[in-house]
Amino acid sequence: MPRQRPRDRDFEFLEAMASSLLHCSDKLPFMNVETVLHMKEGLGETSYAQNSRGMDTLKSLITNSAADVYLSQMPERFAVADLGCSSGPNALCLAEDIIGSIGRICCRSSRPPPEFSVLLNDLPTNDFNTIFFSLPEFTDRLKAAAKSDEWGRPMVFLSGVPGSFYGRLFPAKSVHFVCSCSSLHWLSQVPSGLLDEMNRPINKGKMYISSTSPLAVPVAYLRQFQRDFSLFLKSRAAEVFSGGRMVLAMLGRQADGYIDRRTTFLWELLSESFASLVAQGLVEEDKVDAYNVPFYAPSIGEIEEEVRREGSFRMDYVQTYEINLSSSGDARRDGRTVSMAIRAIQESMLSHHFGPEVVDALFAKYTELVTASMEREEVKSVQIGVVLTRL
């Protein structure tokens, strides 16, 4: 188990300095994240299915952890939950990899494979239909793999489970393995505390934490993350069997301070894109100032602290992974790929706040800025992978 880190000192200082500055943001334009946030639906050019990036660096972590749970318990029914499955190809690929891994273990030990219950969760507005349309191909691939490896055709029961993972989703002690990839950096709501005494936005011109943000901004975001992640852990603790595991992967920070350029850079470019639209008279400045994203990239220390506080899980593994977004070496191609991926994720919230008519112009400028940045330097992001075992 990794050594327990002390809480980030930068945030202890920030909380002490900024606690008196926090005010309720109820008068900001309200955005119900559960009903607004969803990945771009369908299979079109700007859809999430066409723009989601693979999770190859975490694939072995997920499959090995699921296999370890199976070997330790050998249940006749093995329940797998994918939280924040979205509508891209990863929704069923992770389940396919887990089933294949356990199936091959059963073949080597001459055991019949268990029945698999695959529980796909996301918010109610998620495009579950795109997942269900791909079920015939999913079934055919499982049949082919089982025949090739001679481990017998598995019985797989797949369910869609709409709802927020910041609360209960499944019956008590009903799940053996949980995975969540690229979802837990999304908060349940925009943090409160982003207005001053006069109800004016305190993070003007920015939609997320930046180097120019007042101290109260990162404090507000940290507190919202603490509330949300604690509730996530408490909810899963009720649902996961003792000895069951969770593999969680989310965008995070390697820096101990609240600014990590690999986390904030793409948000900064999106803010610059809005500034350009404001200058052209296409968007009102007040609307830009009032827009804040329900997103937080935690540090390893912040994750460890909430796991320790909640107390139901043991942290077996934690690691950061640096991902190069400029991987092809073609700045124009990579810039467009990143821009389209961000659009697939952000479009629902942007359309809700600004109206759909600004989205094309916004991402045309964003693509230009991202491409220009990639021509000058490598653009990277950081993922944190965590393995937790239910005590």
GROMACS .gro file of C-alpha atoms in nm:
model
  391
    1MET     CA    1   0.000   0.000   0.000
    2PRO     CA    2   0.142   0.342  -0.093
    3ARG     CA    3   0.266   0.558   0.189
    4GLN     CA    4  -0.006   0.790   0.313
    5ARG     CA    5   0.067   1.142   0.204
    6PRO     CA    6   0.004   1.447   0.416
    7ARG     CA    7  -0.262   1.672   0.284
    8ASP     CA    8  -0.137   1.920   0.020
    9ARG     CA    9   0.009   2.214   0.212
   10ASP     CA   10  -0.086   2.458  -0.063
   11PHE     CA   11  -0.452   2.381  -0.002
   12GLU     CA   12  -0.423   2.407   0.375
   13PHE     CA   13  -0.287   2.756   0.320
   14LEU     CA   14  -0.555   2.837   0.062
   15GLU     CA   15  -0.837   2.726   0.287
   16ALA     CA   16  -0.705   2.930   0.578
   17MET     CA   17  -0.666   3.240   0.360
   18ALA     CA   18  -0.982   3.208   0.156
   19SER     CA   19  -1.251   3.061   0.382
   20SER     CA   20  -1.392   3.406   0.451
   21LEU     CA   21  -1.425   3.471   0.077
   22LEU     CA   22  -1.652   3.177  -0.002
   23HIS     CA   23  -2.008   3.270  -0.089
   24CYS     CA   24  -2.298   3.070  -0.223
   25SER     CA   25  -2.323   3.080  -0.604
   26ASP     CA   26  -2.698   3.027  -0.616
   27LYS     CA   27  -2.746   3.340  -0.826
   28LEU     CA   28  -2.524   3.216  -1.105
   29PRO     CA   29  -2.722   3.074  -1.400
   30PHE     CA   30  -2.820   2.728  -1.276
   31MET     CA   31  -2.699   2.418  -1.456
   32ASN     CA   32  -2.824   2.082  -1.336
   33VAL     CA   33  -2.525   1.866  -1.426
   34GLU     CA   34  -2.723   1.540  -1.403
   35THR     CA   35  -2.970   1.651  -1.671
   36VAL     CA   36  -2.736   1.861  -1.889
   37LEU     CA   37  -2.399   1.682  -1.901
   38HIS     CA   38  -2.371   1.405  -2.157
   39MET     CA   39  -2.127   1.311  -2.428
   40LYS     CA   40  -2.223   1.407  -2.783
   41GLU     CA   41  -2.466   1.138  -2.892
   42GLY     CA   42  -2.471   0.921  -3.203
   43LEU     CA   43  -2.190   0.822  -3.439
   44GLY     CA   44  -2.136   1.146  -3.631
   45GLU     CA   45  -1.805   1.328  -3.674
   46THR     CA   46  -1.839   1.525  -3.350
   47SER     CA   47  -1.986   1.241  -3.144
   48TYR     CA   48  -1.811   1.093  -2.843
   49ALA     CA   49  -1.806   0.750  -3.010
   50GLN     CA   50  -1.586   0.891  -3.287
   51ASN     CA   51  -1.363   1.099  -3.060
   52SER     CA   52  -1.304   0.895  -2.742
   53ARG     CA   53  -0.941   0.801  -2.683
   54GLY     CA   54  -0.846   0.447  -2.579
   55MET     CA   55  -0.746   0.345  -2.229
   56ASP     CA   56  -0.465   0.111  -2.330
   57THR     CA   57  -0.234   0.224  -2.051
   58LEU     CA   58  -0.493   0.115  -1.793
   59LYS     CA   59  -0.632  -0.191  -1.968
   60SER     CA   60  -0.403  -0.442  -1.796
   61LEU     CA   61  -0.466  -0.278  -1.458
   62ILE     CA   62  -0.840  -0.327  -1.504
   63THR     CA   63  -0.833  -0.682  -1.639
   64ASN     CA   64  -0.575  -0.805  -1.385
   65SER     CA   65  -0.767  -0.654  -1.094
   66ALA     CA   66  -1.095  -0.809  -1.210
   67ALA     CA   67  -0.925  -1.147  -1.254
   68ASP     CA   68  -0.776  -1.125  -0.903
   69VAL     CA   69  -1.122  -1.069  -0.757
   70TYR     CA   70  -1.261  -1.367  -0.945
   71LEU     CA   71  -0.976  -1.594  -0.833
   72SER     CA   72  -1.016  -1.490  -0.470
   73GLN     CA   73  -1.392  -1.562  -0.462
   74MET     CA   74  -1.478  -1.794  -0.754
   75PRO     CA   75  -1.843  -1.686  -0.763
   76GLU     CA   76  -2.096  -1.852  -0.993
   77ARG     CA   77  -2.218  -1.505  -1.094
   78PHE     CA   78  -1.966  -1.225  -1.145
   79ALA     CA   79  -2.102  -0.869  -1.145
   80VAL     CA   80  -1.905  -0.594  -1.319
   81ALA     CA   81  -2.008  -0.228  -1.308
   82ASP     CA   82  -1.870   0.034  -1.548
   83LEU     CA   83  -1.949   0.376  -1.402
   84GLY     CA   84  -1.957   0.664  -1.647
   85CYS     CA   85  -1.956   0.424  -1.943
   86SER     CA   86  -2.062   0.696  -2.191
   87SER     CA   87  -2.145   0.594  -2.548
   88GLY     CA   88  -1.804   0.539  -2.705
   89PRO     CA   89  -1.639   0.209  -2.797
   90ASN     CA   90  -1.485   0.178  -2.451
   91ALA     CA   91  -1.831   0.114  -2.302
   92LEU     CA   92  -1.828  -0.250  -2.413
   93CYS     CA   93  -1.455  -0.301  -2.476
   94LEU     CA   94  -1.374  -0.296  -2.105
   95ALA     CA   95  -1.645  -0.553  -2.030
   96GLU     CA   96  -1.523  -0.766  -2.321
   97ASP     CA   97  -1.164  -0.760  -2.191
   98ILE     CA   98  -1.272  -0.854  -1.838
   99ILE     CA   99  -1.493  -1.141  -1.956
  100GLY     CA  100  -1.217  -1.270  -2.185
  101SER     CA  101  -0.956  -1.257  -1.909
  102ILE     CA  102  -1.171  -1.451  -1.663
  103GLY     CA  103  -1.281  -1.694  -1.934
  104ARG     CA  104  -0.920  -1.787  -2.013
  105ILE     CA  105  -0.851  -1.838  -1.641
  106CYS     CA  106  -1.146  -2.078  -1.624
  107CYS     CA  107  -1.024  -2.263  -1.932
  108ARG     CA  108  -0.679  -2.320  -1.782
  109SER     CA  109  -0.833  -2.457  -1.462
  110SER     CA  110  -1.101  -2.661  -1.644
  111ARG     CA  111  -1.379  -2.469  -1.472
  112PRO     CA  112  -1.693  -2.342  -1.643
  113PRO     CA  113  -1.694  -1.961  -1.663
  114PRO     CA  114  -1.932  -1.777  -1.431
  115GLU     CA  115  -2.241  -1.599  -1.551
  116PHE     CA  116  -2.155  -1.234  -1.604
  117SER     CA  117  -2.374  -0.942  -1.504
  118VAL     CA  118  -2.245  -0.629  -1.682
  119LEU     CA  119  -2.389  -0.307  -1.542
  120LEU     CA  120  -2.334   0.000  -1.760
  121ASN     CA  121  -2.396   0.326  -1.576
  122ASP     CA  122  -2.407   0.685  -1.685
  123LEU     CA  123  -2.631   0.988  -1.642
  124PRO     CA  124  -2.989   0.957  -1.773
  125THR     CA  125  -2.909   1.183  -2.070
  126ASN     CA  126  -2.634   0.948  -2.194
  127ASP     CA  127  -2.679   0.796  -2.538
  128PHE     CA  128  -2.734   0.436  -2.426
  129ASN     CA  129  -2.887   0.352  -2.764
  130THR     CA  130  -2.548   0.370  -2.936
  131ILE     CA  131  -2.420   0.110  -2.689
  132PHE     CA  132  -2.718  -0.119  -2.741
  133PHE     CA  133  -2.686  -0.091  -3.121
  134SER     CA  134  -2.338  -0.242  -3.090
  135LEU     CA  135  -2.453  -0.545  -2.888
  136PRO     CA  136  -2.462  -0.790  -3.185
  137GLU     CA  137  -2.096  -0.716  -3.264
  138PHE     CA  138  -2.008  -0.746  -2.894
  139THR     CA  139  -2.177  -1.086  -2.874
  140ASP     CA  140  -2.008  -1.207  -3.194
  141ARG     CA  141  -1.664  -1.108  -3.064
  142LEU     CA  142  -1.723  -1.292  -2.736
  143LYS     CA  143  -1.834  -1.604  -2.923
  144ALA     CA  144  -1.527  -1.592  -3.147
  145ALA     CA  145  -1.291  -1.541  -2.852
  146ALA     CA  146  -1.450  -1.825  -2.654
  147LYS     CA  147  -1.425  -2.060  -2.952
  148SER     CA  148  -1.065  -1.962  -3.023
  149ASP     CA  149  -0.951  -2.004  -2.663
  150GLU     CA  150  -1.181  -2.302  -2.597
  151TRP     CA  151  -1.332  -2.170  -2.276
  152GLY     CA  152  -1.698  -2.208  -2.363
  153ARG     CA  153  -1.955  -1.950  -2.455
  154PRO     CA  154  -2.018  -1.722  -2.155
  155MET     CA  155  -2.362  -1.621  -2.034
  156VAL     CA  156  -2.361  -1.241  -2.027
  157PHE     CA  157  -2.651  -1.033  -1.895
  158LEU     CA  158  -2.610  -0.666  -1.979
  159SER     CA  159  -2.804  -0.380  -1.821
  160GLY     CA  160  -2.809  -0.003  -1.857
  161VAL     CA  161  -2.826   0.175  -1.520
  162PRO     CA  162  -2.904   0.547  -1.559
  163GLY     CA  163  -2.824   0.772  -1.264
  164SER     CA  164  -2.548   0.968  -1.092
  165PHE     CA  165  -2.269   0.765  -0.935
  166TYR     CA  166  -2.263   1.025  -0.657
  167GLY     CA  167  -2.527   0.814  -0.486
  168ARG     CA  168  -2.654   0.454  -0.469
  169LEU     CA  169  -2.702   0.266  -0.797
  170PHE     CA  170  -2.711  -0.106  -0.707
  171PRO     CA  171  -2.845  -0.334  -0.430
  172ALA     CA  172  -2.631  -0.388  -0.122
  173LYS     CA  173  -2.336  -0.626  -0.165
  174SER     CA  174  -2.421  -0.710  -0.525
  175VAL     CA  175  -2.110  -0.606  -0.724
  176HIS     CA  176  -1.770  -0.777  -0.741
  177PHE     CA  177  -1.578  -0.532  -0.956
  178VAL     CA  178  -1.618  -0.164  -1.042
  179CYS     CA  179  -1.429   0.036  -1.300
  180SER     CA  180  -1.464   0.402  -1.384
  181CYS     CA  181  -1.249   0.561  -1.653
  182SER     CA  182  -1.231   0.933  -1.728
  183SER     CA  183  -1.544   1.019  -1.531
  184LEU     CA  184  -1.464   1.102  -1.168
  185HIS     CA  185  -1.302   1.433  -1.258
  186TRP     CA  186  -1.657   1.551  -1.338
  187LEU     CA  187  -1.822   1.698  -1.031
  188SER     CA  188  -2.187   1.665  -0.934
  189GLN     CA  189  -2.227   2.042  -0.968
  190VAL     CA  190  -2.042   2.364  -1.026
  191PRO     CA  191  -1.892   2.452  -0.688
  192SER     CA  192  -2.053   2.714  -0.468
  193GLY     CA  193  -1.828   3.000  -0.359
  194LEU     CA  194  -1.753   3.152  -0.699
  195LEU     CA  195  -1.922   3.491  -0.633
  196ASP     CA  196  -1.808   3.787  -0.426
  197GLU     CA  197  -2.015   3.982  -0.172
  198MET     CA  198  -2.190   4.167  -0.456
  199ASN     CA  199  -2.281   3.839  -0.633
  200ARG     CA  200  -2.028   3.906  -0.908
  201PRO     CA  201  -1.815   3.622  -1.054
  202ILE     CA  202  -1.471   3.614  -0.891
  203ASN     CA  203  -1.303   3.413  -1.170
  204LYS     CA  204  -1.380   3.652  -1.456
  205GLY     CA  205  -1.279   3.540  -1.802
  206LYS     CA  206  -1.194   3.190  -1.681
  207MET     CA  207  -1.405   2.877  -1.660
  208TYR     CA  208  -1.172   2.676  -1.437
  209ILE     CA  209  -0.881   2.721  -1.198
  210SER     CA  210  -0.601   2.926  -1.355
  211SER     CA  211  -0.284   3.103  -1.244
  212THR     CA  212  -0.484   3.427  -1.220
  213SER     CA  213  -0.770   3.280  -1.014
  214PRO     CA  214  -0.833   3.422  -0.664
  215LEU     CA  215  -0.753   3.185  -0.378
  216ALA     CA  216  -1.120   3.114  -0.316
  217VAL     CA  217  -1.157   2.945  -0.655
  218PRO     CA  218  -0.931   2.639  -0.600
  219VAL     CA  219  -1.065   2.611  -0.246
  220ALA     CA  220  -1.423   2.594  -0.375
  221TYR     CA  221  -1.330   2.329  -0.629
  222LEU     CA  222  -1.138   2.119  -0.375
  223ARG     CA  223  -1.427   2.125  -0.129
  224GLN     CA  224  -1.673   2.014  -0.397
  225PHE     CA  225  -1.442   1.729  -0.496
  226GLN     CA  226  -1.411   1.620  -0.132
  227ARG     CA  227  -1.789   1.609  -0.090
  228ASP     CA  228  -1.846   1.425  -0.417
  229PHE     CA  229  -1.567   1.169  -0.389
  230SER     CA  230  -1.658   1.092  -0.029
  231LEU     CA  231  -2.018   1.025  -0.135
  232PHE     CA  232  -1.897   0.811  -0.425
  233LEU     CA  233  -1.687   0.596  -0.190
  234LYS     CA  234  -1.967   0.566   0.066
  235SER     CA  235  -2.216   0.459  -0.203
  236ARG     CA  236  -1.982   0.198  -0.351
  237ALA     CA  237  -1.894   0.067  -0.005
  238ALA     CA  238  -2.258  -0.036   0.037
  239GLU     CA  239  -2.272  -0.210  -0.303
  240VAL     CA  240  -1.938  -0.392  -0.337
  241PHE     CA  241  -1.876  -0.733  -0.179
  242SER     CA  242  -1.601  -0.756   0.082
  243GLY     CA  243  -1.286  -0.835  -0.115
  244GLY     CA  244  -1.428  -0.672  -0.428
  245ARG     CA  245  -1.224  -0.412  -0.609
  246MET     CA  246  -1.252  -0.081  -0.787
  247VAL     CA  247  -1.019   0.055  -1.055
  248LEU     CA  248  -1.064   0.429  -1.096
  249ALA     CA  249  -0.894   0.643  -1.360
  250MET     CA  250  -0.937   1.019  -1.377
  251LEU     CA  251  -0.757   1.327  -1.497
  252GLY     CA  252  -0.536   1.457  -1.219
  253ARG     CA  253  -0.236   1.662  -1.116
  254GLN     CA  254   0.122   1.555  -1.061
  255ALA     CA  255   0.201   1.891  -0.903
  256ASP     CA  256   0.123   1.939  -0.534
  257GLY     CA  257   0.003   2.293  -0.601
  258TYR     CA  258  -0.336   2.365  -0.752
  259ILE     CA  259  -0.188   2.458  -1.091
  260ASP     CA  260  -0.062   2.185  -1.320
  261ARG     CA  261  -0.031   2.313  -1.675
  262ARG     CA  262  -0.109   1.969  -1.818
  263THR     CA  263  -0.449   1.991  -1.648
  264THR     CA  264  -0.534   2.358  -1.699
  265PHE     CA  265  -0.386   2.426  -2.043
  266LEU     CA  266  -0.679   2.309  -2.259
  267TRP     CA  267  -0.925   2.499  -2.036
  268GLU     CA  268  -0.712   2.812  -2.080
  269LEU     CA  269  -0.731   2.776  -2.458
  270LEU     CA  270  -1.108   2.737  -2.440
  271SER     CA  271  -1.127   3.058  -2.235
  272GLU     CA  272  -0.910   3.231  -2.500
  273SER     CA  273  -1.150   3.106  -2.768
  274PHE     CA  274  -1.441   3.265  -2.583
  275ALA     CA  275  -1.246   3.590  -2.549
  276SER     CA  276  -1.213   3.595  -2.927
  277LEU     CA  277  -1.590   3.547  -2.968
  278VAL     CA  278  -1.656   3.826  -2.717
  279ALA     CA  279  -1.427   4.059  -2.916
  280GLN     CA  280  -1.628   3.975  -3.230
  281GLY     CA  281  -1.956   4.048  -3.054
  282LEU     CA  282  -2.076   3.689  -3.088
  283VAL     CA  283  -2.099   3.621  -2.713
  284GLU     CA  284  -2.172   3.848  -2.418
  285GLU     CA  285  -1.882   3.891  -2.177
  286ASP     CA  286  -2.112   3.854  -1.875
  287LYS     CA  287  -2.215   3.510  -1.998
  288VAL     CA  288  -1.854   3.402  -2.030
  289ASP     CA  289  -1.774   3.530  -1.679
  290ALA     CA  290  -2.068   3.332  -1.539
  291TYR     CA  291  -1.966   3.001  -1.698
  292ASN     CA  292  -1.773   2.757  -1.476
  293VAL     CA  293  -1.707   2.392  -1.549
  294PRO     CA  294  -1.805   2.116  -1.301
  295PHE     CA  295  -1.458   1.962  -1.326
  296TYR     CA  296  -1.171   1.898  -1.086
  297ALA     CA  297  -0.839   1.723  -1.142
  298PRO     CA  298  -0.724   1.601  -0.798
  299SER     CA  299  -0.374   1.516  -0.681
  300ILE     CA  300  -0.281   1.170  -0.552
  301GLY     CA  301  -0.269   1.312  -0.201
  302GLU     CA  302  -0.626   1.442  -0.221
  303ILE     CA  303  -0.752   1.103  -0.342
  304GLU     CA  304  -0.563   0.918  -0.068
  305GLU     CA  305  -0.701   1.152   0.197
  306GLU     CA  306  -1.065   1.090   0.102
  307VAL     CA  307  -1.009   0.712   0.087
  308ARG     CA  308  -0.859   0.727   0.436
  309ARG     CA  309  -1.142   0.944   0.571
  310GLU     CA  310  -1.422   0.724   0.434
  311GLY     CA  311  -1.250   0.410   0.564
  312SER     CA  312  -1.422   0.129   0.371
  313PHE     CA  313  -1.149   0.065   0.113
  314ARG     CA  314  -0.779  -0.019   0.113
  315MET     CA  315  -0.567   0.153  -0.149
  316ASP     CA  316  -0.358  -0.116  -0.318
  317TYR     CA  317  -0.211   0.088  -0.601
  318VAL     CA  318  -0.193   0.445  -0.725
  319GLN     CA  319   0.005   0.578  -1.018
  320THR     CA  320   0.010   0.876  -1.254
  321TYR     CA  321   0.025   0.828  -1.630
  322GLU     CA  322   0.138   1.107  -1.861
  323ILE     CA  323  -0.047   1.101  -2.193
  324ASN     CA  324   0.097   1.277  -2.496
  325LEU     CA  325  -0.188   1.438  -2.691
  326SER     CA  326   0.054   1.529  -2.972
  327SER     CA  327   0.126   1.165  -3.040
  328SER     CA  328   0.110   1.156  -3.421
  329GLY     CA  329   0.358   1.440  -3.477
  330ASP     CA  330   0.110   1.609  -3.711
  331ALA     CA  331  -0.001   1.923  -3.527
  332ARG     CA  332  -0.298   1.988  -3.756
  333ARG     CA  333  -0.427   1.634  -3.719
  334ASP     CA  334  -0.367   1.616  -3.344
  335GLY     CA  335  -0.514   1.963  -3.289
  336ARG     CA  336  -0.833   1.867  -3.467
  337THR     CA  337  -0.854   1.535  -3.279
  338VAL     CA  338  -0.821   1.703  -2.940
  339SER     CA  339  -1.065   1.980  -3.032
  340MET     CA  340  -1.328   1.735  -3.152
  341ALA     CA  341  -1.287   1.525  -2.836
  342ILE     CA  342  -1.333   1.832  -2.613
  343ARG     CA  343  -1.635   1.934  -2.818
  344ALA     CA  344  -1.792   1.589  -2.780
  345ILE     CA  345  -1.756   1.621  -2.402
  346GLN     CA  346  -1.844   1.989  -2.356
  347GLU     CA  347  -2.106   2.060  -2.621
  348SER     CA  348  -2.411   1.977  -2.410
  349MET     CA  349  -2.309   2.218  -2.133
  350LEU     CA  350  -2.194   2.492  -2.369
  351SER     CA  351  -2.517   2.475  -2.569
  352HIS     CA  352  -2.719   2.490  -2.249
  353HIS     CA  353  -2.541   2.803  -2.125
  354PHE     CA  354  -2.462   2.995  -2.445
  355GLY     CA  355  -2.700   2.848  -2.701
  356PRO     CA  356  -2.611   2.599  -2.977
  357GLU     CA  357  -2.550   2.871  -3.235
  358VAL     CA  358  -2.207   2.963  -3.095
  359VAL     CA  359  -2.061   2.613  -3.082
  360ASP     CA  360  -1.928   2.589  -3.439
  361ALA     CA  361  -1.753   2.927  -3.423
  362LEU     CA  362  -1.614   2.850  -3.078
  363PHE     CA  363  -1.453   2.521  -3.179
  364ALA     CA  364  -1.324   2.659  -3.507
  365LYS     CA  365  -1.121   2.907  -3.299
  366TYR     CA  366  -1.036   2.640  -3.041
  367THR     CA  367  -0.901   2.406  -3.309
  368GLU     CA  368  -0.685   2.692  -3.438
  369LEU     CA  369  -0.541   2.764  -3.093
  370VAL     CA  370  -0.480   2.400  -3.003
  371THR     CA  371  -0.309   2.337  -3.337
  372ALA     CA  372  -0.086   2.643  -3.296
  373SER     CA  373   0.012   2.524  -2.949
  374MET     CA  374   0.096   2.176  -3.077
  375GLU     CA  375   0.317   2.327  -3.346
  376ARG     CA  376   0.525   2.489  -3.070
  377GLU     CA  377   0.532   2.213  -2.807
  378GLU     CA  378   0.401   1.875  -2.697
  379VAL     CA  379   0.063   1.897  -2.525
  380LYS     CA  380   0.017   1.642  -2.248
  381SER     CA  381  -0.239   1.541  -1.988
  382VAL     CA  382  -0.213   1.338  -1.668
  383GLN     CA  383  -0.428   1.041  -1.567
  384ILE     CA  384  -0.428   0.893  -1.218
  385GLY     CA  385  -0.499   0.520  -1.186
  386VAL     CA  386  -0.618   0.384  -0.848
  387VAL     CA  387  -0.696   0.030  -0.729
  388LEU     CA  388  -0.911   0.000  -0.416
  389THR     CA  389  -1.017  -0.316  -0.231
  390ARG     CA  390  -1.335  -0.331  -0.021
  391LEU     CA  391  -1.248  -0.416   0.339
   0.00000   0.00000   0.00000
